[in-house]
Coordinates of C-alpha atoms in Angstrom, one line a residue:
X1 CA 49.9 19.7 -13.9
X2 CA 46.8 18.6 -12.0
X3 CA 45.6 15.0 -13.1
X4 CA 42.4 14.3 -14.3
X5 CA 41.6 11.1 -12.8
X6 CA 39.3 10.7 -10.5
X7 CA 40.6 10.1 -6.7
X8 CA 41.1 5.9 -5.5
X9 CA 38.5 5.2 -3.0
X10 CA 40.7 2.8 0.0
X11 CA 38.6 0.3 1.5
X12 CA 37.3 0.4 5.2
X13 CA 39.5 -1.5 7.8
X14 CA 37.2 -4.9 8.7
X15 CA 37.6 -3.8 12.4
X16 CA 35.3 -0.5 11.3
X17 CA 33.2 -2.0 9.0
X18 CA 32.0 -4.7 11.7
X19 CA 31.7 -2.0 14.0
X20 CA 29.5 -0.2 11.4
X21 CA 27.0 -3.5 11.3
X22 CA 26.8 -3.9 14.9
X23 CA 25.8 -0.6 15.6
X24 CA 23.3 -0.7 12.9
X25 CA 22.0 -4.2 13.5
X26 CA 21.7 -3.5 17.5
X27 CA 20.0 -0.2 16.9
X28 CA 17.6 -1.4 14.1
X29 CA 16.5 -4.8 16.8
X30 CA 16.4 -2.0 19.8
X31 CA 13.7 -0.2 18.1
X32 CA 12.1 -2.7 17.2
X33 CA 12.2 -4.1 20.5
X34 CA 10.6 -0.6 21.7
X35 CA 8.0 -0.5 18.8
X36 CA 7.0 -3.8 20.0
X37 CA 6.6 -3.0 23.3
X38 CA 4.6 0.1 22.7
X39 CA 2.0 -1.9 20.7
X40 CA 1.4 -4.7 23.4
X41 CA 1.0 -1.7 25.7
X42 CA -1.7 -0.3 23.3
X43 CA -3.1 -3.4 22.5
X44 CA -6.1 -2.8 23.4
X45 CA -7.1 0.5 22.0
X46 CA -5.5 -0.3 19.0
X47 CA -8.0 -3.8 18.6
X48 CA -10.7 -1.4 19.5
X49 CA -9.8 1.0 16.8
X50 CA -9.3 -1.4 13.8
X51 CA -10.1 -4.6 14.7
X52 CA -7.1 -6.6 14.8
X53 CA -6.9 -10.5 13.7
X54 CA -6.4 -13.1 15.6
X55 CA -2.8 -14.1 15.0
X56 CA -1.4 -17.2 13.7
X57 CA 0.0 -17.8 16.9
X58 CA -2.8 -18.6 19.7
X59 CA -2.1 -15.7 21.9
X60 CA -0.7 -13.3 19.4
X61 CA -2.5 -10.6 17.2
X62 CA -2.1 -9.1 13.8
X63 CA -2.3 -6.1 12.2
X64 CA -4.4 -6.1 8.7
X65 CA -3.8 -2.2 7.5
X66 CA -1.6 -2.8 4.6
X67 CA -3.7 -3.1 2.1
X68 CA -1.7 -4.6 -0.4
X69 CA -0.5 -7.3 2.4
X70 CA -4.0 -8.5 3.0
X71 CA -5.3 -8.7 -0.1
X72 CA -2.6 -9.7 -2.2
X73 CA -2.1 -12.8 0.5
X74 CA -6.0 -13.4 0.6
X75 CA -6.0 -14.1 -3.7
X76 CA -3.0 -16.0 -3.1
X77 CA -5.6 -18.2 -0.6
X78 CA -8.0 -18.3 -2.8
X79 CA -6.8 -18.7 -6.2
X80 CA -3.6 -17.2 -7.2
X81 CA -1.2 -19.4 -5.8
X82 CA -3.3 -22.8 -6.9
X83 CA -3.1 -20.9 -10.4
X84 CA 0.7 -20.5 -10.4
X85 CA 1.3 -24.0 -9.9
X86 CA -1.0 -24.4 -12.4
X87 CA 1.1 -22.8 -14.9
X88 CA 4.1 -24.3 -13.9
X89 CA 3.1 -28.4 -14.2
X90 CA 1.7 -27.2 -17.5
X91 CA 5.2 -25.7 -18.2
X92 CA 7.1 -28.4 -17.3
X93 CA 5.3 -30.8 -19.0
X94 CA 5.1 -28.7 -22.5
X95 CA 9.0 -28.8 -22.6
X96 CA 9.6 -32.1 -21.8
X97 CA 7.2 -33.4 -24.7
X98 CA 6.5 -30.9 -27.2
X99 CA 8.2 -27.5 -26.9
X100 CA 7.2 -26.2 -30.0
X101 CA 3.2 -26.3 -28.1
X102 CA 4.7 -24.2 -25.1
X103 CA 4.2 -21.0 -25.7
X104 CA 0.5 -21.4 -27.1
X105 CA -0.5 -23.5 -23.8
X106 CA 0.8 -21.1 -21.7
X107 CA -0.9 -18.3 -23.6
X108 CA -3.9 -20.7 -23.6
X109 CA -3.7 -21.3 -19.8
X110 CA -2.8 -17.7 -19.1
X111 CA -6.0 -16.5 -20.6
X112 CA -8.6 -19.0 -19.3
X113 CA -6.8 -18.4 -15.7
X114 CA -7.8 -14.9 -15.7
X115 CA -11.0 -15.3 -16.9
X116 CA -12.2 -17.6 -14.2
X117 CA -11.0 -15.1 -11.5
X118 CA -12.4 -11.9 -13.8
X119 CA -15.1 -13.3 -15.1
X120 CA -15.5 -12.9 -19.0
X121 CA -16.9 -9.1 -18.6
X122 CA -13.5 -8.5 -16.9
X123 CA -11.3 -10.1 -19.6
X124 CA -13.4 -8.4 -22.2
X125 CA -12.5 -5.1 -21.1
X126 CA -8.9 -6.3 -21.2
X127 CA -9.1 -7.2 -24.8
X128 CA -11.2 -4.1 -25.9
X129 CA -7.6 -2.3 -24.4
X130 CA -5.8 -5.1 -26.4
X131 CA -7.4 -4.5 -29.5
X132 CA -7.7 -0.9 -29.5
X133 CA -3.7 -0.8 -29.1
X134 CA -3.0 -3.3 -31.4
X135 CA -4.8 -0.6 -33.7
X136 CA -3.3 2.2 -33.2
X137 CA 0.0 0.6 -33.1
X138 CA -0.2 -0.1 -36.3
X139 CA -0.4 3.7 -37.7
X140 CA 3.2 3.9 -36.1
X141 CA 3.1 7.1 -34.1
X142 CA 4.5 6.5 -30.7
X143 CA 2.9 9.7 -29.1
X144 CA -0.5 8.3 -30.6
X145 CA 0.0 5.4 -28.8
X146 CA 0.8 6.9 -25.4
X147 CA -2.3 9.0 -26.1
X148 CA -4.6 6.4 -26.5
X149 CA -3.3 4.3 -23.7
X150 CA -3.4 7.2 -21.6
X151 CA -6.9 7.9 -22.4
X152 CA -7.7 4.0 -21.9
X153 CA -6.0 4.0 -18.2
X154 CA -8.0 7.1 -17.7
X155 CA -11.6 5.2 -18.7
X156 CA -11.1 3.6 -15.2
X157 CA -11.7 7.1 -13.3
X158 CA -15.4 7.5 -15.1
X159 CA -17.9 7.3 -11.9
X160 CA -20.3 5.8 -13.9
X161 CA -17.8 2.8 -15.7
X162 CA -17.1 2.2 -12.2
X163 CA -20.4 1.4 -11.2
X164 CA -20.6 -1.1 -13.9
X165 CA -17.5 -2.9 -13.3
X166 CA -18.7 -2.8 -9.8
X167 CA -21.9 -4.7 -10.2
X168 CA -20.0 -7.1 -12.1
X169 CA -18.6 -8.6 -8.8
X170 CA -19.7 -9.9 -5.9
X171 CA -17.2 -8.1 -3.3
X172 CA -14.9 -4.7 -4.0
X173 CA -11.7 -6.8 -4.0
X174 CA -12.4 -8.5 -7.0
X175 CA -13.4 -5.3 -8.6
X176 CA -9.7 -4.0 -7.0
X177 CA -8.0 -7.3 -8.9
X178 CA -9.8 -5.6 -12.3
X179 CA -8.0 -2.5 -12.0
X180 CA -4.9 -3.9 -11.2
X181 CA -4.8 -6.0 -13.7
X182 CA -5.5 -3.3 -16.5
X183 CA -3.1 -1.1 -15.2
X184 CA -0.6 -3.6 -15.4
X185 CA -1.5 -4.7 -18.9
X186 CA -1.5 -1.1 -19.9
X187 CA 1.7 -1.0 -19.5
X188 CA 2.7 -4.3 -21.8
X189 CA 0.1 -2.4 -24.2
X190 CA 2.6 0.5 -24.4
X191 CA 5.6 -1.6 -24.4
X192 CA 4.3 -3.6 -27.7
X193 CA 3.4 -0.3 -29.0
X194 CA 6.2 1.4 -29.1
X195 CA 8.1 -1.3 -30.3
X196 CA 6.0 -2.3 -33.5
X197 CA 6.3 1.8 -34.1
X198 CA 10.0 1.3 -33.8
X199 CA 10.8 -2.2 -35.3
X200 CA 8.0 -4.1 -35.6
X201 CA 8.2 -7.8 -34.8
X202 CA 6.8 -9.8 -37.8
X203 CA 5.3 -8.5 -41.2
X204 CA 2.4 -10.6 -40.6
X205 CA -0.3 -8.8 -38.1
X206 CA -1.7 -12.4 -37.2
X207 CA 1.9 -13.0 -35.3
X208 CA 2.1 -9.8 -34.0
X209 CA -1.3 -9.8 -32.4
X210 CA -0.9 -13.7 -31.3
X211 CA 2.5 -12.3 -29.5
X212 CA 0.8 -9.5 -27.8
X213 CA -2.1 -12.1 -26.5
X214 CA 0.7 -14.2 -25.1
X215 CA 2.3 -11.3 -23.6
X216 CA -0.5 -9.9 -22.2
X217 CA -1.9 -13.3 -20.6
X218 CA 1.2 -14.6 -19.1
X219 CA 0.2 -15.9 -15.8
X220 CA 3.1 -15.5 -13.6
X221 CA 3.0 -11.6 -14.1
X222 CA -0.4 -10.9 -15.2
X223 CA -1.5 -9.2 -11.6
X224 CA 1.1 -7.5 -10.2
X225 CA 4.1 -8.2 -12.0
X226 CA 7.0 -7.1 -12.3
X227 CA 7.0 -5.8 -15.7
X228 CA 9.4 -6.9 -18.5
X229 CA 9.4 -5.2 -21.7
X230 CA 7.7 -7.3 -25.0
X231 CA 11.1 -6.8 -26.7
X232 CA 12.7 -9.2 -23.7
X233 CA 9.1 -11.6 -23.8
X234 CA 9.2 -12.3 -27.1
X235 CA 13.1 -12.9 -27.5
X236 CA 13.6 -15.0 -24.7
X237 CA 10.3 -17.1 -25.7
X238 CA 11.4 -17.8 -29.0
X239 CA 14.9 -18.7 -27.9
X240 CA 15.8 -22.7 -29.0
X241 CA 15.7 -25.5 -26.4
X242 CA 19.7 -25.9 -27.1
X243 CA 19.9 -22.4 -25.8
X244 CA 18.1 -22.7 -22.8
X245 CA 20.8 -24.3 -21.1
X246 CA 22.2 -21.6 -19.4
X247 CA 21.0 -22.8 -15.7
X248 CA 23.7 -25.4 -14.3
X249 CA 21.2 -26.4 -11.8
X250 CA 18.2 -28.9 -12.7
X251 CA 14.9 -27.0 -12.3
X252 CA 13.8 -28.9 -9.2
X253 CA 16.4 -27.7 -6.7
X254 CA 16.1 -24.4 -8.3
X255 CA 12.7 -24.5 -7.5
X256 CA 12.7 -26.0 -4.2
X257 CA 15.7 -23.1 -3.2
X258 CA 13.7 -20.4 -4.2
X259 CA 10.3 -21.5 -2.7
X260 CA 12.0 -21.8 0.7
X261 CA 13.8 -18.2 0.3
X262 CA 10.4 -17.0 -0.5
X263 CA 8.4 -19.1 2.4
X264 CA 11.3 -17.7 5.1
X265 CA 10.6 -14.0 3.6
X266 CA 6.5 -14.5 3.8
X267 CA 7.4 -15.4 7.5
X268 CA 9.1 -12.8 8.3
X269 CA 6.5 -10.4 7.1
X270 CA 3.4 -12.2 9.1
X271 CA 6.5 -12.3 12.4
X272 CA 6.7 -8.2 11.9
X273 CA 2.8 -7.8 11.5
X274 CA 2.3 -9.9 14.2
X275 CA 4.3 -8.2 17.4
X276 CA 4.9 -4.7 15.7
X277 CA 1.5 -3.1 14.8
X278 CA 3.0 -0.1 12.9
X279 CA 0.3 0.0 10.2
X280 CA -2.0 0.8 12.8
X281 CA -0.1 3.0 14.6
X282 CA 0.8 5.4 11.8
X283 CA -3.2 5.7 10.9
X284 CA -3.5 7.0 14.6
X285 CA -2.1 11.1 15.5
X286 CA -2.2 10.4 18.7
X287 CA -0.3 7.2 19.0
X288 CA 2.4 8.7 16.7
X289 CA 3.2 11.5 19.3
X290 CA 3.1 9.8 22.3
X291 CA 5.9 7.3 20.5
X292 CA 9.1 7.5 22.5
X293 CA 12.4 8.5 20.2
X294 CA 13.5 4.5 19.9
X295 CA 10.1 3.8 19.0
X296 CA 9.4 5.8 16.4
X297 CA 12.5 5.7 14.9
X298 CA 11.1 1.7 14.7
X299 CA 8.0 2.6 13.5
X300 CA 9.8 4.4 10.0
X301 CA 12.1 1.3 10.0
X302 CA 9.8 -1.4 10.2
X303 CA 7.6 0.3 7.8
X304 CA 10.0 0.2 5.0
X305 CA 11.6 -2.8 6.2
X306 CA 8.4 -4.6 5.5
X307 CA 7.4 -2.8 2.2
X308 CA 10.8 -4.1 1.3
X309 CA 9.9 -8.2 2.8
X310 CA 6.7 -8.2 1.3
X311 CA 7.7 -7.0 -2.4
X312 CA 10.3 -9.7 -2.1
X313 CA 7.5 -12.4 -1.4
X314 CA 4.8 -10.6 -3.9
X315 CA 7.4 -10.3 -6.9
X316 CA 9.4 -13.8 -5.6
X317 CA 7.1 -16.4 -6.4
X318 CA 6.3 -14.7 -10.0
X319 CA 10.1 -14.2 -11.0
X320 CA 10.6 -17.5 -9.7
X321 CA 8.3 -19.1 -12.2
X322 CA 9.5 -16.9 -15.4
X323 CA 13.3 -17.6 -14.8
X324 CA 11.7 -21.9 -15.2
X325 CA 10.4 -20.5 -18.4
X326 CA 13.6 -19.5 -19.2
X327 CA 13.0 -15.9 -19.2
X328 CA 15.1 -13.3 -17.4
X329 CA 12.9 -11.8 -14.3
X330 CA 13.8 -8.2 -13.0
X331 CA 16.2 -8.7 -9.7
X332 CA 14.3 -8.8 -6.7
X333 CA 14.3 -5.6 -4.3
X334 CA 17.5 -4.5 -2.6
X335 CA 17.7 -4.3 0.8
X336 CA 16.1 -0.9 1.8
X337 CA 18.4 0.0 4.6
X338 CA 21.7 -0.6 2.7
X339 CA 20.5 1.8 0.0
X340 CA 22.2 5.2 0.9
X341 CA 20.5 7.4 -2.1
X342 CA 17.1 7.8 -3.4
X343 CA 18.4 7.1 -6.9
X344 CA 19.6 3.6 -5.5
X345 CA 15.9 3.2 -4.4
X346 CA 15.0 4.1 -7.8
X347 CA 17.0 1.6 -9.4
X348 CA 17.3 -1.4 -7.9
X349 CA 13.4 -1.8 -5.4
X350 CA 11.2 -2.2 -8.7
X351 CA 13.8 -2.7 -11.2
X352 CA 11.0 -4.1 -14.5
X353 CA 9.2 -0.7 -13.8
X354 CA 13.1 1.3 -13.6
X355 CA 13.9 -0.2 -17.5
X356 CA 10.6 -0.1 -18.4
X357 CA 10.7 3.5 -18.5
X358 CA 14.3 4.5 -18.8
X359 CA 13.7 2.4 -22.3
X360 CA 10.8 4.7 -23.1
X361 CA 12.1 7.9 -21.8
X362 CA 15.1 7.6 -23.9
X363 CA 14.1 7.2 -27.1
X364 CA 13.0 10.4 -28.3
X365 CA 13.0 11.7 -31.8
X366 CA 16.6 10.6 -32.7
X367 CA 19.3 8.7 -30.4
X368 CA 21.9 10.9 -31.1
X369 CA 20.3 13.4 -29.4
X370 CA 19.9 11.7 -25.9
X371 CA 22.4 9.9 -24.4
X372 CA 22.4 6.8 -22.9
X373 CA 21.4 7.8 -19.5
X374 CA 19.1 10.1 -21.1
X375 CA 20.8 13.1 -21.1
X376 CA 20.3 15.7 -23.7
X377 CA 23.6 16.3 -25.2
X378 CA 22.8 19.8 -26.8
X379 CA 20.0 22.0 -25.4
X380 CA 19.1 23.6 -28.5
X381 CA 18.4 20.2 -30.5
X382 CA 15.5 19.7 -27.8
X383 CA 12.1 19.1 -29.4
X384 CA 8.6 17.9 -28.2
X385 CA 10.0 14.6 -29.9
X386 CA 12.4 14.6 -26.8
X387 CA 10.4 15.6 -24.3
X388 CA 7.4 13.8 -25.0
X389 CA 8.7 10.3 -24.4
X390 CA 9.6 10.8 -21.1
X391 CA 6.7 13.0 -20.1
X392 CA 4.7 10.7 -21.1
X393 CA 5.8 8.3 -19.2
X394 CA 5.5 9.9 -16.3
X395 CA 1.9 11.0 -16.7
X396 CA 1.2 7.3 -17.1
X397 CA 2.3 6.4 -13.9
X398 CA 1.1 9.1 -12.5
X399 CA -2.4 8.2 -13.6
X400 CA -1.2 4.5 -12.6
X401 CA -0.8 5.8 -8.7
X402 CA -4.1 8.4 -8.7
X403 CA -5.8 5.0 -9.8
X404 CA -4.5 2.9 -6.9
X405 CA -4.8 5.8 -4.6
X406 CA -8.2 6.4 -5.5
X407 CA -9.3 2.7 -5.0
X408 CA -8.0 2.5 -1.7
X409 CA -6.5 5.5 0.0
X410 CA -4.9 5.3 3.5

């Protein structure tokens, strides 16, 4: 009789698994090495072609084509990261003296923080979005609510909208900062949403709507995240100071660790922009098929290495501010080149946007219909209240990415 247990997986020998990381450390720095060579040999061309930065370094240069890179580091310059600490002295200082006057200071500080960097126009149009969910929520129809949030993302496609939020700004990338910041907040719109359809918070709209301000205008994540849903926000927010003692170590050296993990990690990403040009080299045919082998298997390395290095800095700093307010930040991105399947990718690189829409995917009509992985246990009990949820989803981010593709495509 054949047993139905699954087969016992043996562990490696150690002598095979160190052989394994050798060979893939020593062949990920070799083409590197080769990349790296191959842009100081094109140096030139490629400064002529896209103007590259003066390093850091005296003597060095650096490549500005990620997008994201440049202009997320620029705010940060500017404003952003002045802002954060911002928001962390007024945390501190809210818990040590009056906790119950937290949450509205934050919410208070949150706001005002975004409209000095939107301007009021920009902020309005965030709370016309605001206020227009908030409305519709309260009918209780979740595939209204996708509806209208869909067709509110989709306002930010009009030519003519565009124009206006435009002349609203001095310079295209604070226009840019507009549009990511309502596409991020349409998606807390659609988290609140579906929960008040579901089980809605408080029988009194007035906390409800103060709840969804606060969630909306939390500072550490406002921009770029990572998302958490406004199920998590407002349970962890509400949570008592006796049980927010769940981190052994004081908030200082937690602090302190994380800002030096996240200062080595922004090094690391100016290092590989600054002696591997391979966000210029990509935007050029040519240069891609003159590559030697080693060269351009470093150029497809070093680009996801450093999509990997630069989410860990972009989301670091943010997570590392919510886990002092005692709320419970995504897990940073995994390691891209120990990931050996797409759905591992999937899972664990933007893991707020992963729940955020395995939550919302799986609740269809009834739970007993999907399963917990969101599997439809009997075909024939499929409905559009099953498929809508997660199609829905989808065709949000979808619109999410045309919107962020349109605004600056490569």
């Amino acid at each position: 009789m054949a047993s139905d247990s699954k087969p016992r997986l043996s562990p490696l020998p150690w002598t095979e698994v160190l052989v394994y990381w050798v060979l893939s450390f020593g062949s990920h720095l070799y083409s590197f090495y080769k990349l790296h060579t191959f842009s100081k040999e094109h140096e030139e061309g490629l400064e002529r072609e896209f103007k590259l930065e003066n390093g850091l370094l005296k003597g060095f240069k650096r490549d500005i084509l990620d997008f994201e890179w440049s202009f997320w580091t620029e705010w940060a310059k500017n404003s952003l990261l002045w802002t954060l600490i911002g928001h962390g002295i007024i945390s501190r200082l809210t818990t040590i003296f009056n906790p119950k006057l937290r949450v509205p200071a934050l919410t208070l500080y949150g706001f005002l923080a975004a409209s000095s960097v939107l301007g009021i126009k920009g902020v309005s149009v965030l709370l016309v979005h605001l206020g227009v969910s908030f409305s519709v929520a309260q009918l209780r129809k979740p595939t209204l609510s996708w509806l209208f949030n869909l067709l509110l993302i989709s306002t930010l496609h009009i030519k003519s909208l565009q124009d206006i939020q435009r002349g609203w700004y001095s310079t295209e990338e604070e226009y840019y900062l507009l549009l990511f910041s309502v596409a991020m907040c349409g998606l807390r719109f659609i988290s609140f949403s579906l929960e008040h359809c579901w089980s809605p918070l408080d029988p009194s709209g007035v906390v409800e709507l103060f709840w969804l301000f606060s969630y909306t205008f939390y500072h550490p994540l406002f921009y770029n995240g990572p998302i958490i849903t406004f199920k998590a926000y407002t349970e962890q927010m509400r949570w008592s100071i006796e049980e927010r003692s769940n981190r052994s170590e004081p908030a200082l050296r937690f602090l302190l660790l994380r800002s030096g993990r996240i200062l080595l990690w922004w090094c690391l990403a100016e290092y590989m922009i600054h002696v591997m040009y391979m966000h210029s080299i990509q935007s050029i045919e040519t240069y891609i098929e003159i590559l030697p082998p080693w060269a351009l298997g470093g150029l497809a390395l070093a680009l996801v290495q450093f999509f990997y290095v630069k989410y860990l800095v972009l989301f670091g700093l943010p997570c590392t501010l919510a886990a002092l307010d005692e709320l419970v930040p995504p897990k940073l991105p995994s390691c891209v080149s120990i990931m050996y399947s797409f759905t591992g990718m999937w899972r664990h690189f933007d893991e707020g946007l992963y729940r955020w829409l395995i939550r919302w995917s799986e609740r269809g009509g009834t739970d007993e219909v999907l399963g917990f992985h969101g599997r439809v246990e009997d075909p024939e009990e499929m409905s559009w209240s099953t498929i809508a949820p997660p199609m829905l989803a989808f065709l949000y981010c979808f619109a999410q990415i045309g919107l962020e593709w349109t605004s600056h495509p490569p």
